[in-house]
Amino acid sequence: MSRSRQPPLVTGISPNEGIPWTKVTIRGENLGTGPTDLIGLTICGHNCLLTAEWMSASKIVCRVGQAKNDKGDIIVTTKSGGKGTSTVSFKLLKPEKIGILDQSAVWVDEMNYYDMRTDRNKGIPPLSLRPANPLGIEIEKSKFPQKDLEMLFHGMSADFTSENFSAAWYLIENHSTTSFEQLKTAVTTLKRQANKKSEGSLAYVKGGLSTFFEAQDALSAIHQKLEADGTEKVEGSMTQKLENVLNRASNTADTLFQEVLGRKDKADSTRNALNVLQRFKFLFNLPLNIERNIQKGDYDVVINDYEKAKSLFGKTEVQVFKKYYAEVETRIEALRELLLDKLLETPSTLHDQKRYIRYLSDLHAPGDPAWQCIGAQHKWILQLMHNCKEGYVKDLKGNPGLHSPMLDLDNDVRPSVLGHLSQTASLKRGSSFQSGRDDTWRYKTPYRVAFVEKLTKLVLSQLPNFWKLWISYVNGSLFSETAEKSGQVERSKNVRQRQNDFKKMIQEVMHSLVKLIRGALLPLSIREGEMRQYGGWEVKSELSGQWLAHVIQTIRLTYESLTALEIPNDMLQTIQDLILDLRVRCVMVTLQHTAEEIKRLAEKEDWIVDNEGLTSLPCQFEQCIVHSLQSLKVVLECKPGEASVFQQPKTQEEVCQLSINIMQVFIYCLEQLSTKPDADIDTTHLSVDVSSPDLFGSIHEDFSLTSEQRLLIVLSNCRHLERRTFLNIAEHFEKHNFQGIEKITQVSMASLKELDQRLFENYIELKADPIVGSLEPGIYAGYFDWKDCLPPTGVRNYLKEALVNIIAVHAEVFTISKELVPRVLSKVVEAVSEELSRLMQCVSSFSKNGALQARLEICALRDTVAIYLTPESKSSFKQALEALPQLASGADKKLLEELLNKFKSSMHLQLTCFQAASSTMMKT
């Protein structure tokens, strides 16, 4: 249906602001065709249709109502045009209260007083309004703008009848210039008015007391007058007649209304019963409510209701109340049993345990539920620990060749343990030694290690709550305030009695933890009677040192966590003893494992010689020991409260012996390498150091090593071990606080020197004997005779051959190690000089030419190997020369000198090796 006219449009309002109930004139277009056409008028959101007066299609007069909005549009709605719009707005001002005696330029409507505090129209006349000046002093209106006050006191009001009354606003608005003394007077006035208000009802009675007495006297006089008048008549007194009439009327009324009154009495009794049910419905509904709240778990509500019922009806003598209260007690007893079962149920969180204990305390449960909970928790922890062991033992027997699942190292609470082992395993080793290591050990966790991890995590997850539960039991925080006050004395007595019992519980848990770990890792440290309970692993192989170090770190962190709970140290002493035993065992196993690794080093000898005549074997040996000691660094380190691994003399002796064994094992490896048959030597990978040009041509083209060359290599290694490696190892031992280092060094050095001397003598025997053996046949070759020989023309061939053989020894030794040359050649020269001296001394007599020939050959040999002469060889040459006749003439001496020079000149190239700068002689 289309409208016949345009929507109303408000274009003006006069006035455009004012307080509620201000009369305004609205002007605009299409404001309606008549009063009946106007169906809606709102100003600032308030409906003003009831006060609207339609004047014309362009004018409406109305009053502004109590609007919520301070400023808003004027919306006119008509039947013909619908809902209109507005181009102007109206601002609603807050009304200013005008008292009864205040002057006003406008008429004040005498409406009913509206109490803003209670939102109730009390309908009292204006004269009963509160005074406009409650302080009783002269009001002086301030000149502060109303808008500023509204902004300053946002949401407040200066009206003392308002809920949001602001005294500061009221004083600024009405008494801004009032002195402080006047305000003190106003306070006194307010106090007096307040006192009058409190004494109002009593004052009302006191003021009308005389009226009550006058009324009482008047009634007594009338009664006496009536009695006096009635006694003079025969029919009786007037009151007697009145009483009889009233009695007859009452009997008649009873006869007429007996049935009605009976029903009334029944209704009254029913009503009274319902009133009782309504009044005491809390008790009557309590059993059902208790059951419902128990099902929902609202135990706090149940306890509060029970306490309330107990205080109201606990000592009642009313039978119905006693019956219902007995039902309540029955359900509360069932609740006690339920809460006790939940309390002793495992597993359970500490929060739930405290909650159930507090509930039972509030319900005055018999016995000591908190201590029962502590005992149940103790048994539960022990059961978990033994179940953990049984589960791992069962898995191990079912899968003896498998490892447990991989440890989750990222989420583990102890990442530093395997992290350290990982860093230690990455220590740089010799190439052949490093390649033999299996780095996958970190990801294969043995069952016993996984068991210790699981067991310690289990204890650390359960014991803190167990300890905190005891602390709460001691300080009384488990109980509510009322229960604490009522049973404080009794509980303090229980705490003293049960303190020793709890200490035994903690010690039992610690002993079980330690014995379970000992049964898995140190089975020989527990008694045979306890093996069934704590052992049963049936594992033949022992854990490696790395895993033992990991276990030690795990137990150390467990000890630190338990110490953080402030558990006394005497209760944790067994853990410290376990850590010490594991540390000692870890050291022993690591050293034993190191000896096994060193025993296998002989298989990894590559016989590649560097410039110093060394192979990689000494370096691998030192790195192996350094790696082992590095893996023991954390184990040997003493944490707070821990004792040194070497505090026991027995341990010191065992570690010292194992260390010596490691050295002797390597010395034995060297001996095995030196005596290994040629067929067992793999020379396919043999090479030389190309950086040393002196080595070219010194080894055969097929790079095969002779037994003599192997002896030289081993001797060179021994020399390096004696001078550097063993001393370095001793420093590493000392750095890690090993005891008996001097003994280790002395015994090792003695064994090494013994091997070195034995191998050296073998080499000298191999090289010197052929040279020595060739001297005598060479001297007497061709039926040579010292008594009958020609004049000497030079050095004979046998001596040249001997020198060439010595040069060959020099070349072989020089190829392996330059520093071994003096030591070897000195011994060879000693052997040759000794043999030459013996041969000379065996000659019965020399001719002149023979003596000159012998002297020439002895001097040639002596001068050639002069840099390798030792006191022994010098003595031998001296004895040989002394066995010869002295030169008789200077011509012989000159001839001897010429022949020596000729020999040196002719063999200059061959003798160059003997002309090198003199070097330090090695000890023989």
PDB file of N, CA and C in Angstrom, residues 507-546:
ATOM      1  N   GLN A 507      64.606 -43.757  53.408  1.00  0.00           N
ATOM      2  CA  GLN A 507      65.805 -44.588  53.325  1.00  0.00           C
ATOM      3  C   GLN A 507      65.527 -45.889  52.572  1.00  0.00           C
ATOM      4  N   GLU A 508      64.327 -46.434  52.753  1.00  0.00           N
ATOM      5  CA  GLU A 508      63.985 -47.664  52.032  1.00  0.00           C
ATOM      6  C   GLU A 508      63.908 -47.413  50.531  1.00  0.00           C
ATOM      7  N   VAL A 509      63.341 -46.269  50.151  1.00  0.00           N
ATOM      8  CA  VAL A 509      63.284 -45.924  48.725  1.00  0.00           C
ATOM      9  C   VAL A 509      64.694 -45.742  48.167  1.00  0.00           C
ATOM     10  N   MET A 510      65.550 -45.039  48.924  1.00  0.00           N
ATOM     11  CA  MET A 510      66.924 -44.811  48.463  1.00  0.00           C
ATOM     12  C   MET A 510      67.694 -46.133  48.361  1.00  0.00           C
ATOM     13  N   HIS A 511      67.527 -47.001  49.359  1.00  0.00           N
ATOM     14  CA  HIS A 511      68.223 -48.286  49.326  1.00  0.00           C
ATOM     15  C   HIS A 511      67.732 -49.144  48.159  1.00  0.00           C
ATOM     16  N   SER A 512      66.428 -49.108  47.895  1.00  0.00           N
ATOM     17  CA  SER A 512      65.901 -49.878  46.764  1.00  0.00           C
ATOM     18  C   SER A 512      66.444 -49.336  45.451  1.00  0.00           C
ATOM     19  N   LEU A 513      66.489 -48.012  45.321  1.00  0.00           N
ATOM     20  CA  LEU A 513      67.037 -47.400  44.109  1.00  0.00           C
ATOM     21  C   LEU A 513      68.493 -47.819  43.901  1.00  0.00           C
ATOM     22  N   VAL A 514      69.280 -47.720  44.965  1.00  0.00           N
ATOM     23  CA  VAL A 514      70.705 -48.032  44.858  1.00  0.00           C
ATOM     24  C   VAL A 514      70.920 -49.519  44.578  1.00  0.00           C
ATOM     25  N   LYS A 515      70.185 -50.380  45.267  1.00  0.00           N
ATOM     26  CA  LYS A 515      70.393 -51.813  45.085  1.00  0.00           C
ATOM     27  C   LYS A 515      69.912 -52.278  43.712  1.00  0.00           C
ATOM     28  N   LEU A 516      68.847 -51.678  43.190  1.00  0.00           N
ATOM     29  CA  LEU A 516      68.399 -52.037  41.845  1.00  0.00           C
ATOM     30  C   LEU A 516      69.454 -51.653  40.809  1.00  0.00           C
ATOM     31  N   ILE A 517      70.080 -50.502  41.003  1.00  0.00           N
ATOM     32  CA  ILE A 517      71.135 -50.080  40.069  1.00  0.00           C
ATOM     33  C   ILE A 517      72.372 -50.964  40.245  1.00  0.00           C
ATOM     34  N   ARG A 518      72.705 -51.273  41.506  1.00  0.00           N
ATOM     35  CA  ARG A 518      73.844 -52.170  41.736  1.00  0.00           C
ATOM     36  C   ARG A 518      73.585 -53.544  41.126  1.00  0.00           C
ATOM     37  N   GLY A 519      72.363 -54.049  41.272  1.00  0.00           N
ATOM     38  CA  GLY A 519      72.048 -55.351  40.693  1.00  0.00           C
ATOM     39  C   GLY A 519      72.206 -55.367  39.188  1.00  0.00           C
ATOM     40  N   ALA A 520      71.975 -54.207  38.533  1.00  0.00           N
ATOM     41  CA  ALA A 520      72.102 -54.142  37.081  1.00  0.00           C
ATOM     42  C   ALA A 520      73.534 -53.891  36.629  1.00  0.00           C
ATOM     43  N   LEU A 521      74.275 -53.056  37.379  1.00  0.00           N
ATOM     44  CA  LEU A 521      75.600 -52.621  36.932  1.00  0.00           C
ATOM     45  C   LEU A 521      76.732 -53.194  37.764  1.00  0.00           C
ATOM     46  N   LEU A 522      76.501 -53.394  39.063  1.00  0.00           N
ATOM     47  CA  LEU A 522      77.547 -53.903  39.956  1.00  0.00           C
ATOM     48  C   LEU A 522      77.003 -55.107  40.724  1.00  0.00           C
ATOM     49  N   PRO A 523      76.704 -56.198  40.041  1.00  0.00           N
ATOM     50  CA  PRO A 523      76.052 -57.338  40.726  1.00  0.00           C
ATOM     51  C   PRO A 523      76.906 -57.939  41.840  1.00  0.00           C
ATOM     52  N   LEU A 524      78.224 -57.796  41.763  1.00  0.00           N
ATOM     53  CA  LEU A 524      79.081 -58.386  42.793  1.00  0.00           C
ATOM     54  C   LEU A 524      79.064 -57.598  44.092  1.00  0.00           C
ATOM     55  N   SER A 525      78.454 -56.398  44.070  1.00  0.00           N
ATOM     56  CA  SER A 525      78.452 -55.562  45.271  1.00  0.00           C
ATOM     57  C   SER A 525      77.237 -55.803  46.163  1.00  0.00           C
ATOM     58  N   ILE A 526      76.324 -56.697  45.769  1.00  0.00           N
ATOM     59  CA  ILE A 526      75.166 -57.002  46.609  1.00  0.00           C
ATOM     60  C   ILE A 526      75.268 -58.456  47.065  1.00  0.00           C
ATOM     61  N   ARG A 527      74.595 -58.737  48.174  1.00  0.00           N
ATOM     62  CA  ARG A 527      74.672 -60.078  48.765  1.00  0.00           C
ATOM     63  C   ARG A 527      73.913 -61.099  47.912  1.00  0.00           C
ATOM     64  N   GLU A 528      74.284 -62.356  48.069  1.00  0.00           N
ATOM     65  CA  GLU A 528      73.637 -63.401  47.281  1.00  0.00           C
ATOM     66  C   GLU A 528      72.146 -63.499  47.585  1.00  0.00           C
ATOM     67  N   GLY A 529      71.772 -63.270  48.845  1.00  0.00           N
ATOM     68  CA  GLY A 529      70.360 -63.348  49.206  1.00  0.00           C
ATOM     69  C   GLY A 529      69.505 -62.278  48.549  1.00  0.00           C
ATOM     70  N   GLU A 530      70.131 -61.185  48.103  1.00  0.00           N
ATOM     71  CA  GLU A 530      69.378 -60.087  47.484  1.00  0.00           C
ATOM     72  C   GLU A 530      69.408 -60.135  45.965  1.00  0.00           C
ATOM     73  N   MET A 531      70.139 -61.087  45.408  1.00  0.00           N
ATOM     74  CA  MET A 531      70.256 -61.162  43.955  1.00  0.00           C
ATOM     75  C   MET A 531      68.911 -61.424  43.287  1.00  0.00           C
ATOM     76  N   ARG A 532      68.100 -62.251  43.896  1.00  0.00           N
ATOM     77  CA  ARG A 532      66.810 -62.560  43.289  1.00  0.00           C
ATOM     78  C   ARG A 532      65.897 -61.344  43.261  1.00  0.00           C
ATOM     79  N   GLN A 533      65.983 -60.536  44.314  1.00  0.00           N
ATOM     80  CA  GLN A 533      65.102 -59.363  44.398  1.00  0.00           C
ATOM     81  C   GLN A 533      65.613 -58.201  43.557  1.00  0.00           C
ATOM     82  N   TYR A 534      66.922 -58.010  43.546  1.00  0.00           N
ATOM     83  CA  TYR A 534      67.464 -56.823  42.874  1.00  0.00           C
ATOM     84  C   TYR A 534      68.270 -57.161  41.612  1.00  0.00           C
ATOM     85  N   GLY A 535      68.621 -58.443  41.402  1.00  0.00           N
ATOM     86  CA  GLY A 535      69.422 -58.797  40.237  1.00  0.00           C
ATOM     87  C   GLY A 535      68.607 -59.549  39.209  1.00  0.00           C
ATOM     88  N   GLY A 536      69.227 -60.605  38.661  1.00  0.00           N
ATOM     89  CA  GLY A 536      68.537 -61.425  37.673  1.00  0.00           C
ATOM     90  C   GLY A 536      68.716 -60.977  36.241  1.00  0.00           C
ATOM     91  N   TRP A 537      69.740 -60.185  35.950  1.00  0.00           N
ATOM     92  CA  TRP A 537      69.917 -59.672  34.584  1.00  0.00           C
ATOM     93  C   TRP A 537      70.540 -60.716  33.658  1.00  0.00           C
ATOM     94  N   GLU A 538      71.418 -61.555  34.188  1.00  0.00           N
ATOM     95  CA  GLU A 538      72.028 -62.620  33.401  1.00  0.00           C
ATOM     96  C   GLU A 538      72.679 -62.064  32.129  1.00  0.00           C
ATOM     97  N   VAL A 539      73.495 -61.041  32.290  1.00  0.00           N
ATOM     98  CA  VAL A 539      74.205 -60.434  31.167  1.00  0.00           C
ATOM     99  C   VAL A 539      75.673 -60.776  31.295  1.00  0.00           C
ATOM    100  N   LYS A 540      76.248 -61.309  30.220  1.00  0.00           N
ATOM    101  CA  LYS A 540      77.649 -61.715  30.258  1.00  0.00           C
ATOM    102  C   LYS A 540      78.585 -60.540  29.997  1.00  0.00           C
ATOM    103  N   SER A 541      78.257 -59.744  29.003  1.00  0.00           N
ATOM    104  CA  SER A 541      79.140 -58.630  28.651  1.00  0.00           C
ATOM    105  C   SER A 541      78.943 -57.467  29.618  1.00  0.00           C
ATOM    106  N   GLU A 542      80.025 -56.772  29.877  1.00  0.00           N
ATOM    107  CA  GLU A 542      79.979 -55.627  30.777  1.00  0.00           C
ATOM    108  C   GLU A 542      79.826 -54.347  29.977  1.00  0.00           C
ATOM    109  N   LEU A 543      79.209 -53.346  30.594  1.00  0.00           N
ATOM    110  CA  LEU A 543      79.013 -52.063  29.915  1.00  0.00           C
ATOM    111  C   LEU A 543      80.359 -51.397  29.647  1.00  0.00           C
ATOM    112  N   SER A 544      80.409 -50.653  28.570  1.00  0.00           N
ATOM    113  CA  SER A 544      81.630 -49.924  28.240  1.00  0.00           C
ATOM    114  C   SER A 544      81.778 -48.716  29.165  1.00  0.00           C
ATOM    115  N   GLY A 545      82.987 -48.147  29.126  1.00  0.00           N
ATOM    116  CA  GLY A 545      83.249 -46.983  29.972  1.00  0.00           C
ATOM    117  C   GLY A 545      82.364 -45.804  29.607  1.00  0.00           C
ATOM    118  N   GLN A 546      82.050 -45.632  28.296  1.00  0.00           N
ATOM    119  CA  GLN A 546      81.204 -44.512  27.893  1.00  0.00           C
ATOM    120  C   GLN A 546      79.815 -44.619  28.506  1.00  0.00           C
TER     121      GLN A 546
END
